[in-house]
XYZ file of C-alpha atoms in Angstrom:
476
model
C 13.280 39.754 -13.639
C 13.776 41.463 -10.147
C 10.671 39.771 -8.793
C 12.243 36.310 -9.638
C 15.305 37.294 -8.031
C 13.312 38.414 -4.726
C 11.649 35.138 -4.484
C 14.762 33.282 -4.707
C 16.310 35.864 -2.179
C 13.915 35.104 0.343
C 14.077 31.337 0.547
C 17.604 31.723 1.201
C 17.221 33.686 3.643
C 14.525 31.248 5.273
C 18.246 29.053 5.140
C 17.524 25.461 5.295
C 14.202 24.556 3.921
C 11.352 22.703 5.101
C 11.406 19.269 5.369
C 10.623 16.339 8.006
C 11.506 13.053 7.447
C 9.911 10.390 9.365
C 12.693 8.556 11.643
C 15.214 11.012 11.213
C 15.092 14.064 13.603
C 16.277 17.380 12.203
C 19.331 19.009 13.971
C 21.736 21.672 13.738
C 25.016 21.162 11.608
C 27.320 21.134 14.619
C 25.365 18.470 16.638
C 26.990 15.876 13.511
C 30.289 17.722 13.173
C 29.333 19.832 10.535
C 30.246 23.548 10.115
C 27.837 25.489 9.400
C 29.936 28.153 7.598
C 30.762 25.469 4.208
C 26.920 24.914 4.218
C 25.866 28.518 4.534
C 28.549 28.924 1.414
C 26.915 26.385 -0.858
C 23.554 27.662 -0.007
C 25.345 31.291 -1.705
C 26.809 29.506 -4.437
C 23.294 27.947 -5.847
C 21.752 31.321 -5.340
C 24.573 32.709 -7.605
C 23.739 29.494 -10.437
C 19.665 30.612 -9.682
C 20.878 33.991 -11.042
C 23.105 32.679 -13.476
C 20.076 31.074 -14.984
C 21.581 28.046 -14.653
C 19.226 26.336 -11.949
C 15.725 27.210 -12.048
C 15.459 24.895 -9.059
C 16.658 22.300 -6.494
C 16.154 20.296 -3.711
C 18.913 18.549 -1.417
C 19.783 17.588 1.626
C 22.873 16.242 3.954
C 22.049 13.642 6.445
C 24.695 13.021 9.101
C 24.720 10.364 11.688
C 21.099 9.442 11.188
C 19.973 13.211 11.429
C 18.893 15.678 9.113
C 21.707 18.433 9.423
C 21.099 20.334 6.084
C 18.289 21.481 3.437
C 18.263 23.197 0.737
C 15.036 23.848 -1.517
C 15.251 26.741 -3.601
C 13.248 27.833 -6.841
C 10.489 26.710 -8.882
C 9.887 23.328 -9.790
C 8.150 24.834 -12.757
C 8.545 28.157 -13.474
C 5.957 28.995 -16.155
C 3.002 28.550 -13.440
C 5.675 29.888 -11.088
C 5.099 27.135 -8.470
C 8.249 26.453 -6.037
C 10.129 23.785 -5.278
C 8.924 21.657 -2.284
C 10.534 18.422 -0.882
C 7.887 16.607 -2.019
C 8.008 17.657 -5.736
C 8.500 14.985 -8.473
C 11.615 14.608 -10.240
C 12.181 12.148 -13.364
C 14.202 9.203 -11.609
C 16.046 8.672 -15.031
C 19.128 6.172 -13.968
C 18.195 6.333 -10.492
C 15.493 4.005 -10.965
C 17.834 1.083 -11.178
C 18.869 0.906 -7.416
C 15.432 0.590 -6.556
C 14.944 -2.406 -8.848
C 18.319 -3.990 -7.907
C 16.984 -3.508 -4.258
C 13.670 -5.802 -5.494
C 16.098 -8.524 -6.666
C 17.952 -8.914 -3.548
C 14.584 -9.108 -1.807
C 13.749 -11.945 -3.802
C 17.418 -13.753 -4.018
C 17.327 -13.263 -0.185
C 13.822 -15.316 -0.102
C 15.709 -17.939 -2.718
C 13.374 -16.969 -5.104
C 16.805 -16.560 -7.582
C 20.389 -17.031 -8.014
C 22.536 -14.302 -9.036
C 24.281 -16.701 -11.163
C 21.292 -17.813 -12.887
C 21.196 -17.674 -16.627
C 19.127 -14.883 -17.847
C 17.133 -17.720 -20.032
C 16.100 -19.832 -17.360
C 13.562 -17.000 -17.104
C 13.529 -15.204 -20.670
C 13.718 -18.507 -22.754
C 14.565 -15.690 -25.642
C 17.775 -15.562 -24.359
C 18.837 -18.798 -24.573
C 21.250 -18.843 -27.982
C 22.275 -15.556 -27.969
C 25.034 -14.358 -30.598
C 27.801 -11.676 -30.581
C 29.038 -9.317 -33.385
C 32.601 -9.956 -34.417
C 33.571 -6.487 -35.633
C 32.390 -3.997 -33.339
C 32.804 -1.177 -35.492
C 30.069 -2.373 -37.437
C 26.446 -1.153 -36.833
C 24.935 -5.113 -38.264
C 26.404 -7.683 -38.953
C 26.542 -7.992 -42.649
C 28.674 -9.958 -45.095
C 30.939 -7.608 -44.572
C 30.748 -6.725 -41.244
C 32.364 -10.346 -39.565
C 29.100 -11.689 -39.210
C 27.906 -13.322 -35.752
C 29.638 -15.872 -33.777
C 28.122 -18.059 -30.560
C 28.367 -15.777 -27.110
C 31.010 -17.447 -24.892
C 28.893 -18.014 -22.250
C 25.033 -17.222 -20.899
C 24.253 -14.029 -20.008
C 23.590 -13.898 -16.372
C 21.343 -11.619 -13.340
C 24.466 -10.681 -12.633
C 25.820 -9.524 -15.731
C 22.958 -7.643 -15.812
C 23.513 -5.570 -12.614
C 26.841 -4.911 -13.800
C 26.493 -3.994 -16.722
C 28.673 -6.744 -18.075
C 25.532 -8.720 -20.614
C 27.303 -7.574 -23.600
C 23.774 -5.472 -24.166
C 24.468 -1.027 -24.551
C 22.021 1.522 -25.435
C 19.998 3.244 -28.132
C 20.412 6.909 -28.824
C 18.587 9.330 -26.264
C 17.406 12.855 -27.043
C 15.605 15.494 -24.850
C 11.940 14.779 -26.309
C 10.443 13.878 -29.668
C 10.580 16.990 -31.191
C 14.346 16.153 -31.365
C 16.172 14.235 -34.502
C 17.123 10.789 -33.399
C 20.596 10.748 -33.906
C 22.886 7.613 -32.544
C 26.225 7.826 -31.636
C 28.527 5.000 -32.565
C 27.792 1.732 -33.667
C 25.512 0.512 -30.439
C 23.747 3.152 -30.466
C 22.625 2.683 -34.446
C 21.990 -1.080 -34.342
C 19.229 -0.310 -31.605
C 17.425 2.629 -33.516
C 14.335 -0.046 -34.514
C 14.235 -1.100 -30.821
C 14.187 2.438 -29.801
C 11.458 4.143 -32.147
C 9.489 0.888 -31.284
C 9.412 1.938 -27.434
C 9.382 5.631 -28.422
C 6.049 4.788 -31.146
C 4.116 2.619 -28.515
C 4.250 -0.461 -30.701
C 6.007 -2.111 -28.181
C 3.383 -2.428 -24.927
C 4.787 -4.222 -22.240
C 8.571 -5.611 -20.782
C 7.523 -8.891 -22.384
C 7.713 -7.731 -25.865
C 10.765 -5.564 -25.437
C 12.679 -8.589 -24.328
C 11.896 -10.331 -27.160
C 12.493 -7.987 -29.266
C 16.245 -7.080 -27.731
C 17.123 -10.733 -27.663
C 16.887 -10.719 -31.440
C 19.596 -8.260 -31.732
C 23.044 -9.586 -31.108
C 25.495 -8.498 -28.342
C 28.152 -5.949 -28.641
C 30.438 -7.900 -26.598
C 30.956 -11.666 -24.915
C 29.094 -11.628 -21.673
C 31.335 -10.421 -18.710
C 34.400 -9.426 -20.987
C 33.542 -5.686 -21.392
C 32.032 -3.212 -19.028
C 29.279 -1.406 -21.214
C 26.187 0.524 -19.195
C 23.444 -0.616 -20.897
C 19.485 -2.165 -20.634
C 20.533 -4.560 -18.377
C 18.031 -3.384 -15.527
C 15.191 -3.241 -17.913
C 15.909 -7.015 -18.946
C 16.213 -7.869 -14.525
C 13.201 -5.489 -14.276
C 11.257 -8.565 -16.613
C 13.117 -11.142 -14.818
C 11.255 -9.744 -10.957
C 7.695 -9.778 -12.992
C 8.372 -13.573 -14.193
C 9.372 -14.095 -10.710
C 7.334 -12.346 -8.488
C 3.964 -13.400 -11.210
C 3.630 -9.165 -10.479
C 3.741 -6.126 -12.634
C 7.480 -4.641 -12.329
C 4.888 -1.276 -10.942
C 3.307 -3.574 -8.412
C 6.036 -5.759 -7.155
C 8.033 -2.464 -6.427
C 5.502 -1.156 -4.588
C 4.626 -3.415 -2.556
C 7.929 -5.200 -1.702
C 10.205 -1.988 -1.631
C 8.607 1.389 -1.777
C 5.299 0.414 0.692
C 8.032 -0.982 3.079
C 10.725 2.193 2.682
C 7.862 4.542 3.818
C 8.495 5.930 -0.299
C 5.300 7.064 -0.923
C 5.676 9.730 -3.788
C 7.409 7.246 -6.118
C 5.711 6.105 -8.803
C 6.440 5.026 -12.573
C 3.161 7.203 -13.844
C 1.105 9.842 -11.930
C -2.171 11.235 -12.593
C -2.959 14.197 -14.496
C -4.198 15.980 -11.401
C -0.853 14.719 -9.642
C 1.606 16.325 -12.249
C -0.091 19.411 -11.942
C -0.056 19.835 -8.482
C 3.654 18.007 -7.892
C 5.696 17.099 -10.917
C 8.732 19.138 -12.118
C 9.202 20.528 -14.900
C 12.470 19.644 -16.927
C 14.567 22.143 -18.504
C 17.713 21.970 -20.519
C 19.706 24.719 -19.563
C 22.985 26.451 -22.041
C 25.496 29.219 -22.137
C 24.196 31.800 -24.028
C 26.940 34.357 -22.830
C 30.390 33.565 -22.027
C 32.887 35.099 -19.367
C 35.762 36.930 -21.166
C 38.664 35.385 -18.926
C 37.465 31.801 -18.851
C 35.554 31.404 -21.822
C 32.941 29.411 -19.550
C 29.136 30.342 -19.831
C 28.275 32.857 -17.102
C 24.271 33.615 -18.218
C 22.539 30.323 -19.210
C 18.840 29.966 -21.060
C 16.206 27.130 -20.336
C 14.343 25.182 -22.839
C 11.658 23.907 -21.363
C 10.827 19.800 -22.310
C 8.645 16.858 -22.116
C 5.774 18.883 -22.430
C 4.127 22.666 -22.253
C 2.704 21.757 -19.021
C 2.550 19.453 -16.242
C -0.194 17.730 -17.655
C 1.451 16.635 -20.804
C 4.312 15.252 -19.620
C 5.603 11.608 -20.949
C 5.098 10.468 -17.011
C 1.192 11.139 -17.044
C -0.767 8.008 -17.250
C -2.197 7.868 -20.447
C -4.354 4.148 -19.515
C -2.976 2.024 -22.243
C 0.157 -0.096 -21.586
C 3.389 0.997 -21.551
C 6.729 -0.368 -20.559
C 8.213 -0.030 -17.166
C 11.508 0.739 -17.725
C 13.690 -0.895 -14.372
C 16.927 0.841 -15.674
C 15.057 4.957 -16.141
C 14.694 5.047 -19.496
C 12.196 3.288 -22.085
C 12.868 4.605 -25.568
C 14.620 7.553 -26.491
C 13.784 10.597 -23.864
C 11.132 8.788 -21.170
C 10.687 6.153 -18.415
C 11.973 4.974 -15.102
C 10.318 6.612 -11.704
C 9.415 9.519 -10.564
C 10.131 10.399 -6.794
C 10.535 13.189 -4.375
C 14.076 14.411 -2.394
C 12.145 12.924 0.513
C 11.597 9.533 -1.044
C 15.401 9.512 -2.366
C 16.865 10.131 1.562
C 14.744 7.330 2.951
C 15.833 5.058 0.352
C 19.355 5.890 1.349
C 18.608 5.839 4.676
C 17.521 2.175 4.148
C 20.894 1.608 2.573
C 23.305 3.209 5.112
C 21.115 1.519 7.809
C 21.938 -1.961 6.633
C 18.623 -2.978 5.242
C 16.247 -1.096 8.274
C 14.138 2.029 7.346
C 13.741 4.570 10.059
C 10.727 5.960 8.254
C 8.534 2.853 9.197
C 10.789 0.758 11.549
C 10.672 -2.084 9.010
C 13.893 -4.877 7.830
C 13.672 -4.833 4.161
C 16.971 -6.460 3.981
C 19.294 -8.240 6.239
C 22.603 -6.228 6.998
C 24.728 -8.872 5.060
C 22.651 -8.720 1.878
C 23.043 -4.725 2.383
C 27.309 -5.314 2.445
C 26.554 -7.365 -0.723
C 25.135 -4.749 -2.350
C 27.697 -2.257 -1.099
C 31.199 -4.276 -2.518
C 32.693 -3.474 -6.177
C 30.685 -6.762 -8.038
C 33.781 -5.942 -11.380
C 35.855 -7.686 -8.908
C 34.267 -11.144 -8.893
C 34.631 -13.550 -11.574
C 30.844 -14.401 -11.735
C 30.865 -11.262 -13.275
C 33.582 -10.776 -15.223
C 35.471 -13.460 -17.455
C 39.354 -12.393 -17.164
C 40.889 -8.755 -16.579
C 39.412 -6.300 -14.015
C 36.818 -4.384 -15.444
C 36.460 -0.644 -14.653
C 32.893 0.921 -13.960
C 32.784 3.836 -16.278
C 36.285 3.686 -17.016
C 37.543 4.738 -14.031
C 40.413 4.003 -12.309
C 39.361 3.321 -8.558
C 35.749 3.155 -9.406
C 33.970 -0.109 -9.151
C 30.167 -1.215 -9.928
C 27.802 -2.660 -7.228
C 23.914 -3.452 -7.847
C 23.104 0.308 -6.195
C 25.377 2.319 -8.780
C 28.991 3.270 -8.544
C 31.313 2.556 -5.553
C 34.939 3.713 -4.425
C 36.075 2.351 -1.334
C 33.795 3.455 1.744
C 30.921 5.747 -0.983
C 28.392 4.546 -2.942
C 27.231 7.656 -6.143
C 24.613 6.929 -8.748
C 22.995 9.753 -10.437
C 20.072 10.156 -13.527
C 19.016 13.996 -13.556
C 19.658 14.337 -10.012
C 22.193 12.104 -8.048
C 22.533 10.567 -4.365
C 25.842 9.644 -2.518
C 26.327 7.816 0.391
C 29.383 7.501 2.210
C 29.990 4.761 5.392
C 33.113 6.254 6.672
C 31.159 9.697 7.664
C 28.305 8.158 8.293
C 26.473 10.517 5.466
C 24.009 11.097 2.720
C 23.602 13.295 0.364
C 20.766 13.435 -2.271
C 20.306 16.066 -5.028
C 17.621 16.873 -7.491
C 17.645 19.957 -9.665
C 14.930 20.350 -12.429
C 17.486 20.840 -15.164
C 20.361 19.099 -17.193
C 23.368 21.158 -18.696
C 26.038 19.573 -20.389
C 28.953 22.371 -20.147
C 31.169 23.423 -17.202
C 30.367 26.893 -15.553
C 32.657 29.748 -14.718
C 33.678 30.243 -11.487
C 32.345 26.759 -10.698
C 34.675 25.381 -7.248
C 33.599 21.653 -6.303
C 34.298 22.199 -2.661
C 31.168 24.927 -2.676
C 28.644 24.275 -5.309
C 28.065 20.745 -5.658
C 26.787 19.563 -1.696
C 28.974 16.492 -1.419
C 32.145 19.246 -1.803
C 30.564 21.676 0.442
C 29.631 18.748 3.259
C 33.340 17.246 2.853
C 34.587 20.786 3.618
C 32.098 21.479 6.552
C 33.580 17.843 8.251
C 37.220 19.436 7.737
C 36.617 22.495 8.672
C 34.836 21.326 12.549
C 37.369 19.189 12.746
C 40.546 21.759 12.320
C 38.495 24.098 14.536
C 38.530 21.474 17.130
C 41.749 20.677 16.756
C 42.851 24.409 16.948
C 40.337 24.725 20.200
C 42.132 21.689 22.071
C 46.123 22.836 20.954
C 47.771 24.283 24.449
C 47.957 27.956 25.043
C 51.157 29.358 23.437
C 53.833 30.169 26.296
C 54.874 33.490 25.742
C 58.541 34.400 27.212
C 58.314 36.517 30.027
C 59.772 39.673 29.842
C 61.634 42.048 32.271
């Protein structure tokens, strides 16, 4: 309606949003080298997707140099009791969740509390003897599917991180009201494991270990790259460790110390009303005659009615803590606010110090650990180089995906950080769509685009600023 289209006129008019974060002072783009121009285009572009129906709402932000140089919070972060988006509202972490935990086991290899190379089983007995299927296009290992032979070699932290165990993932689905429906062979051989989570039967990370170290592996350990429940097997491995909940030790060894205060694996009833987002699947519903690419998009609204009912409300009996975002089918992992997210990075791009409490978390050479492409080291891989995601110039590192000089690891929303620039950029819309959109130009609508153009376009125009005057030939 017009009156939605008024309220999301008006907050981009207000231009940048409102937002403070604590350590790093707010400036204007051209103080960091920015122009203001390529952000003053994206912030037009997500108006047009707001109208498009294709965002009901976002929150992002560019940090520069250690200062806040861009904002953007625009929306509702649920529409149905028409409440906006703030900087502190609550997104579902999903895959973003497993920095966070990788951060908690550097803390603790840093204190020599464990070895990277460490077998998994010196801390999960359970996976001690673990087998492999021989023919991978079979969903178990019958008769006639190969059978099982002896894994090459112990699965270890490190595998984990990378995503090298040999372990994959069930099938996913927006919420329970969905069919279950795997894809591929991985996905079907964990559809027990998955209802189990999804049912409640399974309680705690304890029991879902055991039960996913009954299953075999897809692949040797550290001969295939395959994303997977690794971080939800490490995420058991800190609570051994630590003698913590996976909930506790994060909080109090890397959220308390980050200043991350809205990030949380459950919240309160009273909390989700007042804070969390709701989460909408959004789809083309009428298509652009030239492109064929959805120009008008729908929401379906999911994981509950209302805020209240969402899978992320504490409900008081155990449930698992999912270190890797997602416990089951469609839930799990952390929430957390585009506030929490940029001090996390901050943390990162800082080399281990958070300027939101002046506290070390890390030293700087654990940090450039962190930071290098871990598919390149033979402790994690066993003979050819291994490609994170199957990309060509894309590597894997404990914090998510890395090419060259940038780190990227997204769930729903998505957070890049890139050394050479000196920047950050974190992103959080309430929604998920799964086709391209018309008119869609990377360099303007998604932020990272639209802050790589803003660097290149300062630069040229103080390039063009410094050039010497053009002699002109005198004439008679």
């Amino acid at each position: 309606s017009g009156s939605h289209l008024d309220i999301f006129e008006a907050q981009a008019m207000a231009g940048m949003g409102e937002m403070k974060l604590p350590g790093i002072p707010r400036c204007e783009p051209e103080e960091v080298g920015l122009a203001r121009e390529a952000l003053e285009q994206h912030t037009e572009s997500t108006m047009r997707q707001m109208k498009m129906g294709y965002l009901p709402g976002i929150a992002e932000c560019l940090i520069k140099d250690n200062r806040l140089a861009y904002v953007g919070i625009h929306g509702y972060r649920d529409k149905e009791i028409r409440q906006p988006m703030t900087d502190r509202s609550l997104h579902r972490c999903f895959s973003l969740t497993k920095p966070i935990t990788a951060m908690g086991m550097m803390i603790l290899w840093e204190e020599g509390k464990l070895g990277l190379n460490d077998p998994v089983s010196k801390y999960i007995p359970a996976f001690k003897h673990m087998k492999v299927v021989r023919n991978k296009r079979c969903k178990m290992p019958g008769p006639r599917g190969g059978g099982l032979e002896k894994a090459r070699r112990p699965i270890t932290l490190r595998h984990l991180v990378c995503h090298t165990s040999g372990l994959g993932y069930g099938p996913s689905r927006m919420d329970k009201r969905d069919e279950l429906e795997p894809n591929g062979t991985t996905e079907s051989m964990y559809v027990p494991l998955t209802e189990g989570l999804d049912s409640g039967s399974i309680r705690d990370l304890e029991g879902f270990c055991e039960e996913l170290a009954k299953l075999p592996l897809r692949c040797h350990p550290g001969e295939r790259w395959r994303y997977s429940m690794g971080m939800d097997v490490l995420g058991r491995v800190l609570e051994v460790v630590s003698g913590m909940s996976l909930d506790s030790f994060l909080r109090e060894r890397v959220l308390k110390p980050l200043g991350m205060t809205d990030t949380s694996f459950f919240v309160t009833p009273r909390k989700a009303r007042k804070h969390l987002t709701a989460f909408y699947h959004t789809y083309g519903r009428r298509k652009n005659k030239k492109t064929r690419l959805p120009e008008k998009f729908s929401a379906s609204r999911h994981d509950g009615k209302r805020p209240e009912m969402s899978a992320w409300v504490a409900t008081g009996r155990k449930q698992v803590l999912s270190g890797g975002g997602i416990a089951g089918s469609c839930a799990g992992g952390l929430v957390s606010s585009l506030r929490d997210q940029a001090m996390f990075c901050s943390a990162i791009i800082n080399l281990g110090y958070a300027p939101s409490t002046g506290l070390r978390v890390l030293k700087p050479s654990t940090v450039k650990i962190m930071c290098k492409d871990w598919l390149q080291l033979k402790s994690a891989r066993s003979s050819k180089r291994l490609l994170g995601w199957g990309m060509r110039n894309v590597g894997w590192c404990p914090l998510g995906h890395v090419a060259g000089n940038e780190l990227f690891m997204g769930g729903t929303g998505n957070w890049s950080i890139n050394f050479g620039n000196s920047t950050i950029i974190v992103c959080f819309p309430n929604s998920w769509c799964d086709e391209d959109v018309h008119g869609w130009d990377d360099k303007v609508d998604d932020l990272t685009g639209a802050g790589n153009l803003a660097i290149s376009m300062f630069k040229r125009a103080g390039d063009k600023a410094k050039e010497p005057p053009v002699k002109r030939p005198r004439t008679a």
